[in-house]
Each structure stands twice: as structure tokens, then as C-alpha cells.
C-alpha positions as CSV (number, residue, x, y, z in Angstrom):
1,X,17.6,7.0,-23.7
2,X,20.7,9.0,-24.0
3,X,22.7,11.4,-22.2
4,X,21.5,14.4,-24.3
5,X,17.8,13.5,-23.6
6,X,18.6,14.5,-19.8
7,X,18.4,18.0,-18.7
8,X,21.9,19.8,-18.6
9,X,21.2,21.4,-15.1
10,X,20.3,18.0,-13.7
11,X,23.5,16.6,-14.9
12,X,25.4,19.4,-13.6
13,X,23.6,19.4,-9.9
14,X,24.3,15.7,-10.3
15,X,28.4,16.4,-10.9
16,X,28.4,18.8,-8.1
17,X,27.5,16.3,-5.5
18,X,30.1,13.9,-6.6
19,X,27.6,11.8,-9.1
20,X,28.6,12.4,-12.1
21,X,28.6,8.2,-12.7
22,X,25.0,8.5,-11.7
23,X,23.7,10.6,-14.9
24,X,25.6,8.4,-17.1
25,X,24.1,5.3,-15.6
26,X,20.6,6.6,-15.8
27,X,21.4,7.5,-19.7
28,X,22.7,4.1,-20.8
29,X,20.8,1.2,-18.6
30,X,17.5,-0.1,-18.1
31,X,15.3,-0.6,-15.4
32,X,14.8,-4.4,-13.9
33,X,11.7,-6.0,-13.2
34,X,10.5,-7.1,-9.9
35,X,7.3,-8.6,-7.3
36,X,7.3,-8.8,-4.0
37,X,4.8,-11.8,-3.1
38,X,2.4,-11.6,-0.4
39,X,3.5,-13.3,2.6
40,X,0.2,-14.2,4.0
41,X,-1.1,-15.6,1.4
42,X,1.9,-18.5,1.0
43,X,1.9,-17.5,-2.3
44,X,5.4,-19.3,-3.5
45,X,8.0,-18.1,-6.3
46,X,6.9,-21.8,-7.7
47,X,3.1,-21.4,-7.9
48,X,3.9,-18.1,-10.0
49,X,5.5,-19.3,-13.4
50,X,8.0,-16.4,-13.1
51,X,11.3,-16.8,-14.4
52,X,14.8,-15.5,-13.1
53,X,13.6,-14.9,-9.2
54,X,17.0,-13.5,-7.9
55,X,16.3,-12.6,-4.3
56,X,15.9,-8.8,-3.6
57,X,18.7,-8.5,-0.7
58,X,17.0,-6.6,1.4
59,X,13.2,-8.0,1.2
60,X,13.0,-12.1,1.2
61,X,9.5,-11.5,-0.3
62,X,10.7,-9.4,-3.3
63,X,12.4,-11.2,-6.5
64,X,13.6,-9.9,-9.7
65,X,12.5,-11.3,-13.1
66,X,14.6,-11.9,-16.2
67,X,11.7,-10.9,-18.4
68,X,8.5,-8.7,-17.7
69,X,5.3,-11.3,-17.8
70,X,1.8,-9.4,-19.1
71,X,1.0,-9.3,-15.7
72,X,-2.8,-7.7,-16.7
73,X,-3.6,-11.4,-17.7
74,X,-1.6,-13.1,-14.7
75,X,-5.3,-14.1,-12.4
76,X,-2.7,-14.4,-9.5
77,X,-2.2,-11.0,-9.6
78,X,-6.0,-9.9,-9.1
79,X,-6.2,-12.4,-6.3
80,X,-3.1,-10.0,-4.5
81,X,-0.9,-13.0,-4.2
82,X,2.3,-10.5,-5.1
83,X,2.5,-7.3,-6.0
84,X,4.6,-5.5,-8.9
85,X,7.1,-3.3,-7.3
86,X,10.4,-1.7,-8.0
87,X,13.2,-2.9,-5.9
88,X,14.6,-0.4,-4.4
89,X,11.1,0.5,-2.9
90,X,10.6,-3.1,-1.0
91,X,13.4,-1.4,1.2
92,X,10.5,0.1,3.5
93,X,9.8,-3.8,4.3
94,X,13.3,-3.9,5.5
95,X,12.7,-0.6,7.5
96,X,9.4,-1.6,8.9
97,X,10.9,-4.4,10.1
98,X,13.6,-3.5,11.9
99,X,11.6,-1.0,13.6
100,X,8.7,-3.2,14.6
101,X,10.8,-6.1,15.6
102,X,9.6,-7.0,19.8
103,X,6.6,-4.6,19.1
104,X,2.8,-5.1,19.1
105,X,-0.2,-3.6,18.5
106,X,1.5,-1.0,16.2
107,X,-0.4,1.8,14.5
108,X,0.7,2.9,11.1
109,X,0.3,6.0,9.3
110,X,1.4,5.8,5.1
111,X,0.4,9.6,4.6
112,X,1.3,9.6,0.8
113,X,0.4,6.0,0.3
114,X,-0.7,5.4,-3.8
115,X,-0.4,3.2,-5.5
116,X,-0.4,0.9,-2.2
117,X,3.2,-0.5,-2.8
118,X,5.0,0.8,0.4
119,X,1.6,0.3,2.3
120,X,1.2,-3.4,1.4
121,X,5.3,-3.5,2.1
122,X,4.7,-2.4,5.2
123,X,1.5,-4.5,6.0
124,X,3.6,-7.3,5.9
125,X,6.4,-6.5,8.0
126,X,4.3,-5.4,11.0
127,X,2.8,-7.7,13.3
128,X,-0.2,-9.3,13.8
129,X,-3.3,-7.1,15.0
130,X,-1.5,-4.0,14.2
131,X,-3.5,-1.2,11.9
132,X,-2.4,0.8,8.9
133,X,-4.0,3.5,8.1
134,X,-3.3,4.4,4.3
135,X,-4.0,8.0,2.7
136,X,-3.7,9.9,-0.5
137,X,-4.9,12.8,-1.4
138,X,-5.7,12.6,-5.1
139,X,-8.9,11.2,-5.7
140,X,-8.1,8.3,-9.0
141,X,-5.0,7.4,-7.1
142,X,-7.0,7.3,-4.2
143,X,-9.5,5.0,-5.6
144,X,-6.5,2.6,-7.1
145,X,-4.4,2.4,-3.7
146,X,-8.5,1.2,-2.3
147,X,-8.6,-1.3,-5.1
148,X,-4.6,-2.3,-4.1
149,X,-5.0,-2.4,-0.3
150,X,-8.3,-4.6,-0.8
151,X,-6.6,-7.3,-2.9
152,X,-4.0,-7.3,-0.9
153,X,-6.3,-8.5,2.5
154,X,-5.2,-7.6,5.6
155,X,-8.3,-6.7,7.5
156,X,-6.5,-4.3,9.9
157,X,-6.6,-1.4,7.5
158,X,-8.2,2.4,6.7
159,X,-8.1,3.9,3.5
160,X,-8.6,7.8,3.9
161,X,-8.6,10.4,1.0
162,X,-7.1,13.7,1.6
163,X,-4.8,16.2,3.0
164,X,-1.9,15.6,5.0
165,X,-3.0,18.9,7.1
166,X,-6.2,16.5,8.4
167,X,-3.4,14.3,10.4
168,X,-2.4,17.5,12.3
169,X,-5.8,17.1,14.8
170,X,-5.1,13.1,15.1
171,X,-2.6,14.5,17.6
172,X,-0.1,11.8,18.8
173,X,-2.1,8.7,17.1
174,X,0.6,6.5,15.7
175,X,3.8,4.5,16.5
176,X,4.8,4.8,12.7
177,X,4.1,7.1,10.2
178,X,5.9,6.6,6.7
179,X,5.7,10.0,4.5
180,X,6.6,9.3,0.9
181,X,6.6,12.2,-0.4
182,X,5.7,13.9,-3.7
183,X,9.2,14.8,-5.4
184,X,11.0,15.7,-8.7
185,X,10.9,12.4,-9.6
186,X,14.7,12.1,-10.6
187,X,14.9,8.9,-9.4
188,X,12.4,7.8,-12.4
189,X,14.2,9.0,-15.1
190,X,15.1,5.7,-16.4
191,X,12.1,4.2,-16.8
192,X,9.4,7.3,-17.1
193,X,9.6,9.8,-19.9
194,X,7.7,12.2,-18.2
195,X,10.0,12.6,-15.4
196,X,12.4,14.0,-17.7
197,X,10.3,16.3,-19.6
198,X,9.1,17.9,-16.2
199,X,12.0,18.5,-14.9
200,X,13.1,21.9,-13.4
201,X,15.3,23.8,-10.7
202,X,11.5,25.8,-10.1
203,X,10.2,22.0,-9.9
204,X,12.6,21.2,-7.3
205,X,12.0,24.3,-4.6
206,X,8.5,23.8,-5.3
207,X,8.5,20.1,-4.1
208,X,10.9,21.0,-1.2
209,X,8.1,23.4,0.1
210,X,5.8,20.6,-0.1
211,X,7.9,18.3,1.4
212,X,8.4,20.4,4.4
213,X,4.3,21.4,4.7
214,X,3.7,17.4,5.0
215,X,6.3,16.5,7.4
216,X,5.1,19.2,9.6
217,X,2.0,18.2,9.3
218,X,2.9,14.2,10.4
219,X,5.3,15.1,12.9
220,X,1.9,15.8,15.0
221,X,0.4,12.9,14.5
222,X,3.2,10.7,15.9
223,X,3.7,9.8,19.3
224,X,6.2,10.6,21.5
225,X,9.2,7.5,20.6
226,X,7.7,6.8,17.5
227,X,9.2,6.8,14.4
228,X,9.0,8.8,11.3
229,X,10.0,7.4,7.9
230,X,10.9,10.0,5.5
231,X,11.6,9.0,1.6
232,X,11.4,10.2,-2.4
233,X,12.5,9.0,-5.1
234,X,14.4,11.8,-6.1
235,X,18.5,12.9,-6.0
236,X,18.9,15.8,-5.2
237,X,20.1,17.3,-1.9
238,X,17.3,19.9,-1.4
239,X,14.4,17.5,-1.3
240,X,16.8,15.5,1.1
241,X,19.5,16.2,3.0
242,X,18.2,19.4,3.7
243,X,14.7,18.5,4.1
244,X,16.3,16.2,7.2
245,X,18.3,18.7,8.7
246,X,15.6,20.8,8.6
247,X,13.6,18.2,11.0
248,X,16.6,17.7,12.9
249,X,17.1,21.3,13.8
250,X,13.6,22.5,13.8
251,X,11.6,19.4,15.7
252,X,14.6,17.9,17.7
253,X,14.3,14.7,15.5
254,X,17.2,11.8,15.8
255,X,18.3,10.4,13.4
256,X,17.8,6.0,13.5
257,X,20.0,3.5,12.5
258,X,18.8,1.0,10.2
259,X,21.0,-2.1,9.5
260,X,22.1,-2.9,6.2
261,X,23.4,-6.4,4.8
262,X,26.6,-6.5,3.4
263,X,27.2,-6.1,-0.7
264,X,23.6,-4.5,-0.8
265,X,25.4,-1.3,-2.2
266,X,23.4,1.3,-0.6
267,X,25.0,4.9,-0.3
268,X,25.3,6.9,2.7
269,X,24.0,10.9,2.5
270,X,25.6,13.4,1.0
271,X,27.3,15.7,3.6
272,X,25.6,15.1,6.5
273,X,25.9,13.3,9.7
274,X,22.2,11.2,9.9
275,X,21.5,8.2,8.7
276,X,20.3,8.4,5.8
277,X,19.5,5.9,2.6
278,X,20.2,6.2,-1.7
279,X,19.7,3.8,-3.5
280,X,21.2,4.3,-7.1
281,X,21.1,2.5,-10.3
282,X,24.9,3.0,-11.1
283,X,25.1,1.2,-7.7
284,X,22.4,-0.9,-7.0
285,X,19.8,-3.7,-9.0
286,X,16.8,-0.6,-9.2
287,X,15.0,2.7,-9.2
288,X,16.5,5.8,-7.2
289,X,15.3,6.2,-3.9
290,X,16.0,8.4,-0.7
291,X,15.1,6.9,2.6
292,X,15.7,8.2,6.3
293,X,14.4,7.5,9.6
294,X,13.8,9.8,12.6
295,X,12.3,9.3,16.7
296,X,10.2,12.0,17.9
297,X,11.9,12.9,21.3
298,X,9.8,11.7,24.3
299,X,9.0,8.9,26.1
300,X,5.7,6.6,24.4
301,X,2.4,7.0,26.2
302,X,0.2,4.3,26.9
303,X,-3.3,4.7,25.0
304,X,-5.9,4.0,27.9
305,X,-9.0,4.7,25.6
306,X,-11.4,1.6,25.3
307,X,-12.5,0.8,22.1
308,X,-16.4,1.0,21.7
309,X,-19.5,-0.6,19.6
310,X,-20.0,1.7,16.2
311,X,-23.7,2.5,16.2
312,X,-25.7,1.1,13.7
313,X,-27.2,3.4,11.3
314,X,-29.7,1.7,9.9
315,X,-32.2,-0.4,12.2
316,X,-33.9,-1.9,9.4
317,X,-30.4,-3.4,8.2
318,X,-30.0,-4.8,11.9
319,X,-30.9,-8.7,10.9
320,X,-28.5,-8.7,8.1
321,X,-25.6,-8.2,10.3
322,X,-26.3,-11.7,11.3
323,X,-26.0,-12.9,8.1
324,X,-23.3,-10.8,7.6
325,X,-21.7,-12.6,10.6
326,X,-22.2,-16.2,9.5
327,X,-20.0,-15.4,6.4
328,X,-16.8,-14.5,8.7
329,X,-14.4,-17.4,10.4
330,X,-15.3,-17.5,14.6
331,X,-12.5,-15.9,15.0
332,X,-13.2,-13.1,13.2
333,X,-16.5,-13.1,14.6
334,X,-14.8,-12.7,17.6
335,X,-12.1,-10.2,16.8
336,X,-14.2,-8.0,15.5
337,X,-16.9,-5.5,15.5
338,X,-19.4,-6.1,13.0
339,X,-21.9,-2.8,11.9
340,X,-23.8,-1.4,9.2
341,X,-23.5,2.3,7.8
342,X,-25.6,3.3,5.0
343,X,-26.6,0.4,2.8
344,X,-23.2,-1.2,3.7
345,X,-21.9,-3.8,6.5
346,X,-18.4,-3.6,7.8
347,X,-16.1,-5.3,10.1
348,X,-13.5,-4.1,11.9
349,X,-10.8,-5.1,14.5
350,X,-12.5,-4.4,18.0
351,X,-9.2,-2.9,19.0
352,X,-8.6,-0.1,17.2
353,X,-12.1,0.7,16.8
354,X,-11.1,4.4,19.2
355,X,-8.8,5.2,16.0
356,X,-11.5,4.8,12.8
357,X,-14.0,6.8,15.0
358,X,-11.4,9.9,15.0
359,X,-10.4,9.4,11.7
360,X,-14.4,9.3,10.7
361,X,-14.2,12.6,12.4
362,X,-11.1,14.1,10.6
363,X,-10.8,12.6,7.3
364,X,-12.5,10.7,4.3
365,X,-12.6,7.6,4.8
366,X,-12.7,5.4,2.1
367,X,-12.4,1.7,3.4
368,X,-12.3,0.5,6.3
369,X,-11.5,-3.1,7.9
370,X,-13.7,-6.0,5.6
371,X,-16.4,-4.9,3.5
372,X,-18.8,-7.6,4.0
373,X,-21.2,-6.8,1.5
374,X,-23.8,-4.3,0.8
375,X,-27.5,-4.0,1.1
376,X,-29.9,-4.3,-1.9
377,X,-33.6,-4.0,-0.7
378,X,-33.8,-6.8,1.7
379,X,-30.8,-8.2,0.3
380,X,-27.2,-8.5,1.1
381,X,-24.5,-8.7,-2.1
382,X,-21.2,-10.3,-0.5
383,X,-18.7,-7.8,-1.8
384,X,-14.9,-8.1,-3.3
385,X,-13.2,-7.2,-0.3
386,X,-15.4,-10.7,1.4
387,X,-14.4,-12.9,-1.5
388,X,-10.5,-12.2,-1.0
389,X,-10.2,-11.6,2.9
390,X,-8.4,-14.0,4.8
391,X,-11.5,-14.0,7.2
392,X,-14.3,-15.5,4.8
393,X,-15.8,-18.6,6.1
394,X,-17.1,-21.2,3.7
395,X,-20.3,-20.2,4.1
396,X,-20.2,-20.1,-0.4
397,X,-20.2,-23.4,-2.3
398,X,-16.9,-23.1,-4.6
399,X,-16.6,-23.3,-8.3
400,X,-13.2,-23.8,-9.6
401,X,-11.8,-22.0,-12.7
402,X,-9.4,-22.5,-15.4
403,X,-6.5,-19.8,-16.7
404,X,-8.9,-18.8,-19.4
405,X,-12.5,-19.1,-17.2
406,X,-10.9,-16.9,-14.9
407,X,-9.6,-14.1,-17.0
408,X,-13.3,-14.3,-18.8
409,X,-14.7,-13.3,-15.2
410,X,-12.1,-10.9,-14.6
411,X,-13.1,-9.1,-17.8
412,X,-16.1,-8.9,-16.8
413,X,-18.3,-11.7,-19.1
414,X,-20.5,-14.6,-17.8
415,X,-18.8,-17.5,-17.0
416,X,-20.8,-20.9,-16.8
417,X,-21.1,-22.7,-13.4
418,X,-21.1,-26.5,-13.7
419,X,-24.4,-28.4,-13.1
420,X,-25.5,-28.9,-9.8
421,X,-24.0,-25.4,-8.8
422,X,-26.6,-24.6,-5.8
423,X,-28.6,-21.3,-6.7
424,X,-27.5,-18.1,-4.7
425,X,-23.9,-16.9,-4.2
426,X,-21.1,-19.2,-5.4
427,X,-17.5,-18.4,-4.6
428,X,-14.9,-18.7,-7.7
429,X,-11.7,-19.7,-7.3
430,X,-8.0,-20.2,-9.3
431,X,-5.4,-22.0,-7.9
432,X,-7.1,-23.0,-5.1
433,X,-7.4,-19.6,-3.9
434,X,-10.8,-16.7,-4.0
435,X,-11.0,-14.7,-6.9
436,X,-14.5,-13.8,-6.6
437,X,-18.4,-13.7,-6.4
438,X,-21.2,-14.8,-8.9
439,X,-24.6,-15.1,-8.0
440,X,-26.4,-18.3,-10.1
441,X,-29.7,-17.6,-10.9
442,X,-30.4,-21.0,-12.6
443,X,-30.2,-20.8,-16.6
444,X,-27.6,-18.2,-16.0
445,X,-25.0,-16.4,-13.6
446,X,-24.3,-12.7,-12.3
447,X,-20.6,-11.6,-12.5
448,X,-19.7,-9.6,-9.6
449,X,-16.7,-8.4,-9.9
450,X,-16.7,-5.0,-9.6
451,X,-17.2,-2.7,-12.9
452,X,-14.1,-0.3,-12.5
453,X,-11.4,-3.4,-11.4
454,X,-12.2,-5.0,-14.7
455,X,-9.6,-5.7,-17.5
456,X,-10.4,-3.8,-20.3
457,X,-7.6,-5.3,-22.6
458,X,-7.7,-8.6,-24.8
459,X,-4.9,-11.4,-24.3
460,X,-4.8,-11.7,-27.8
């Protein structure tokens, strides 16, 4: 791309808050590639094959790459051992951190949360037995931060599909809630066409209204002391600065801190005296990004409400749930509360059980906790979410699979079980590690993995 490709009023809004170097950077570089690898799965930058891994500064899980793999065919990345993520965005790892550090029992709310990237970020810097609760509001993106947020595998999660205006009546629910927000999309103008050709001063106010509708709508939903994390990836100062100041003024927000590491080149705000974030390519290793963190005044109140049993729905599904239950560790047996709804069984963490119930009331949800499996006639089909969950027992003899094996079953074609494979559900594996169900039925098997996750290219 060249200069002449960007719009003339970007460039001059760009010069008249002091980054004229900025439009010249994002006319004449390219954009890196990068992973950040999940953490609780010990997936390792040797396991992967990847080449370069440079250490992102500010997120030990997130590496750059000298080249860009075909990730499609990588089986590692179906299994959600890493995720591919642009730099500058593994910051909310960093911010999540910071703010979570000494906490426990944390409750998260990603209000604008497709594809999954900041979610999962997030997921991994909070601590055990917290719960995020994950939302979007556009129904395919909705579906592909589900399909994300399952391979990823943290059972303490909700997936809900909708407005942000839902959140107002989940008054006071969360210690966290992370709102990145739809924006101009300057900040992709390096690497996405389209945010160039969209471009507009009318594309800007609109987003700014936007902006401010969904903040006022999550500022409810956090508790008093909780914090709000407020991003885009835009430039501009009205989808920023002014967005902040704006909370400041009208919601009494303060501004937080977050530390920074020296040499990690991130810039302060423009004109203003909070905290804030950019992260620019004439400046830093990736995308552009805004970030900036407010408390809600007040002190934090303790939530006293005891989490209850979900009723059944179904009676005639009632023995299942046993089965259901052999198929999880003890632990999670133990940990958490294990129901059916409609022809599917569920488990979910006992203690935030009070939360999914409101959000059942309020919202869509999607996904919630460990999908078990769900129930066929008298049968129950162990489901994706099962096959990659840190929480499956080895209730499933295991059938090991080769680089080429496994992208067959990821495509969706039959892949052979060895002799002696016991008939029933078998577990597949690659690399040591789940990457799905089949069910043998003797002279042949049944790939179950679902139908819309498939790849649809060839490697060749």
C-alpha cells in the first residue's frame, strides 16, 4: 500500500494530532505475525514448529513469527493449544494481570468479545475458578467466538449473544468488564483493505455514538471498585480521548495505572491527563490499538447469594447425567454442577451457578461451562467441548493420529481405527493431546467433529 491509497482527511486528522510519522508508517510497512500459546495447556514454543519466536514484551505467552505458517492445516491449532493474535492486542493479558494480581474468584465481563482473542487473553491471566462471561452481538461472529472459546477450554465460561443494553439489568455483577469496542478501524489499515475503503469523518461520529451507548450500558454492570477496560483499534481522538473524558466527567471514573516495561514503546494519550494506552506501528512491533482503564467509585460488596442446583428439565434424561458424570475427572465431579436442558447435559462450576441463572434470564446464552454431550433417543453423543476440556476423564480408549490422519478427521472424512479398537466412543488424539470423538461401529467409524468447524480447504 501507498500513501495515496489512504484517505486525505485521515492523514490530515492524523498531522493535527502530532502523527504525521504514523500515516507514513502505515503506508510503507507490513504487518508481523504473531500467537499467543495457551498457557494451560503447556503447549511449548518447541512442540509448535514455528520459526522466529521473538517474545511479545508485554505477554510471555505471545511470540512473533518470521514467516506466516498455513495455520488452517496446523492440527495444534484446532486442539486451541495457541491462538493467532496480533500483538499489540495480547496487551489485555498484561492488563488483566496486573489487575487481578492478589484477587480470587473474579467475574469477567468481555462485552464485545469476537473473535475470542481478548477473551481467551484474558482467560489466562485471571485466576483459577474465576468466570468470563463472553458476548457479541452479531450472530456468525457470535457463533465463531463459541467455536474459539470452546477450543480454547477453560470450563469457567458463558458465551451470550446480544446487546450490550441486556448487561444494564445484571446490575453490579462483575469485578471486570473489558469493552472493545466497535471503531473506525484505523488501527487496521495496514493489514485490511476494507478499513481503508470505509473510512469516513460520518464513520467516526457514528462509532463515537456507539461507543458511548455501550459504555453506559457496562458501567452498570460493574461493581462498585471494579474495573472497566476501555479499548479500539482505532487513532483517532474522538473514539478515545474524548470517549474517556466523557466517563471521567459524566460517571466519576479514575483513571488506573497500568505498569509498563521499559523499551516496549507504548505512547501516552494525546492531551489528556489519564492513563491511557497507543500502541502504533511507527512505534511498536504491531497493529494500532487504544487501551485505558478506569474504577468505578465505591467500595466492592460482598456477593452473599448461594449458588443453587439448576433444575433438570428433562426427567427422562435423569440416568444419563450419571453417565454424563463418569466421563468428568472427581474433581470436576466435585466442582461442579452437572444438569440437563433440552436434549443437552452441561456442567458448570457450582460457584457461579447465581450468575448463569441471571444471565439465562437476561441474555442468550450460547455456551455455558462443559458441554458434556447431547442426547440422541436413549443415547448420549460426548460432544467437542468433552473431547478438549481439561476435565475429561479417560473414560474413552485413545487412538493416536498422524499429521495427515488428523487433518483427514478435521476435514471431516473417515479415518480408520486400528484393530482391536473397542466398539463405542474412542477418543483421537495428536501430539499426545484430544482432538476429538469417533464412534467405531465395527467395519467402520463415525466422524464427530462437528459439521460447521470443519476445514473446507485442501493442503495441496
Amino acid at each position: 500500500m501507498d500513501s495515496k491509497c489512504l484517505p486525505e482527511e485521515f492523514l490530515s486528522m492524523l498531522a493535527c494530532i502530532g502523527l504525521g510519522e504514523l500515516g507514513k508508517a502505515l503506508a510503507t510497512t507490513r504487518p508481523c505475525t504473531s500467537v499467543r500459546l495457551n498457557r494451560r495447556k503447556g503447549f511449548t514454543v518447541a512442540e509448535s514448529g514455528f520459526t522466529g519466536c521473538e517474545i511479545v514484551p508485554w505477554c510471555k505467552e505471545g511470540f512473533y513469527l518470521d514467516e506466516r505458517p498455513r495455520f488452517t492445516f496446523d492440527p495444534h491449532l484446532h486442539q486451541g493449544c495457541y491462538y493467532v493474535q496480533e500483538a499489540s492486542s495480547m496487551f489485555h493479558s498484561h492488563i488483566i494481570g496486573h489487575l487481578a494480581s492478589g484477587r480470587s474468584g473474579l467475574r469477567l465481563l468481555d462485552a464485545c468479545a469476537a473473535p475470542g482473542g481478548k477473551t481467551t487473553a484474558a482467560i489466562d491471566a485471571l485466576p483459577e475458578g474465576s468466570l468470563v462471561v463472553a458476548n457479541e452481538y452479531v450472530p456468525s461472529r457470535a457463533a465463531i467466538l463459541r467455536e474459539n472459546i470452546i477450543k480454547w477450554a477453560y470450563p469457567g465460561v458463558i458465551v451470550t449473544r446480544g446487546d450490550t443494553a441486556a448487561f444494564r439489568h445484571m446490575k453490579e455483577s462483575f469485578d471486570i468488564v473489558m469493552a472493545d469496542v466497535p471503531c473506525s478501524g484505523e488501527g487496521m489499515m495496514r493489514k485490511d483493505e476494507e478499513a481503508v475503503v470505509q473510512w469516513t469523518p460520518g464513520l467516526v461520529r457514528d462509532c463515537a455514538e456507539r461507543q458511548w451507548e455501550i459504555v453506559s450500558n457496562l458501567w452498570e454492570a460493574l461493581k462498585p471498585g471494579g474495573e472497566l477496560v476501555y479499548s479500539t483499534c482505532t487513532f483517532n481522538r474522538s473514539e478515545n480521548e474524548e470517549i474517556i473524558t466523557r466517563m471521567i466527567e459524566e460517571f466519576g471514573a479514575e483513571s488506573v495505572e497500568i505498569p509498563l516495561g521499559e523499551g516496549w514503546g507504548i505512547a501516552p494519550g494525546i492531551n489528556t491527563d489519564a492513563f491511557c494506552y497507543r500502541f502504533m506501528p511507527h512505534l511498536v512491533r504491531g497493529e494500532g490499538l487504544f487501551a485505558a482503564v478506569f474504577r468505578k467509585p465505591g467500595e466492592p460488596r460482598r456477593d452473599k447469594s448461594k449458588p443453587r442446583p439448576a433444575k433438570q428439565s428433562k426427567k427422562q434424561v435423569t440416568p444419563l447425567i450419571s453417565q454424563a458424570a463418569s466421563w468428568l475427572t472427581p474433581e470436576a465431579v466435585d466442582d461442579f454442577e452437572i444438569y440437563a436442558e433440552e436434549d443437552r447435559i452441561n456442567a458448570f462450576p457450582k460457584a457461579h451457578m447465581d450468575l448463569l441463572k441471571k444471565l439465562k434470564r437476561e441474555t442468550d446464552v450460547i455456551h455455558e461451562g462443559i458441554l458434556i454431550g447431547n442426547v440422541k433417543g436413549r443415547d448420549l453423543i460426548p460432544s467437542q467441548s468433552l473431547a478438549l476440556s481439561p476435565c475429561l476423564s479417560d473414560s474413552f480408549p485413545k487412538v493416536s493420529l498422524d499429521h495427515a490422519e488428523a487433518i483427514a478427521y478435521l476435514s471431516g472424512e473417515t479415518v480408520s481405527l486400528p484393530d482391536g479398537t473397542p466398539r463405542g466412543f474412542a477418543l483421537l488424539t495428536y501430539g499426545n493431546r484430544p482432538l476429538g470423538f469417533v464412534k467405531n461401529i465395527g467395519n467402520r467409524s463415525n466422524n464427530l467433529y462437528p459439521a460447521q468447524w470443519r476445514i473446507k480447504s485442501k493442503i495441496n
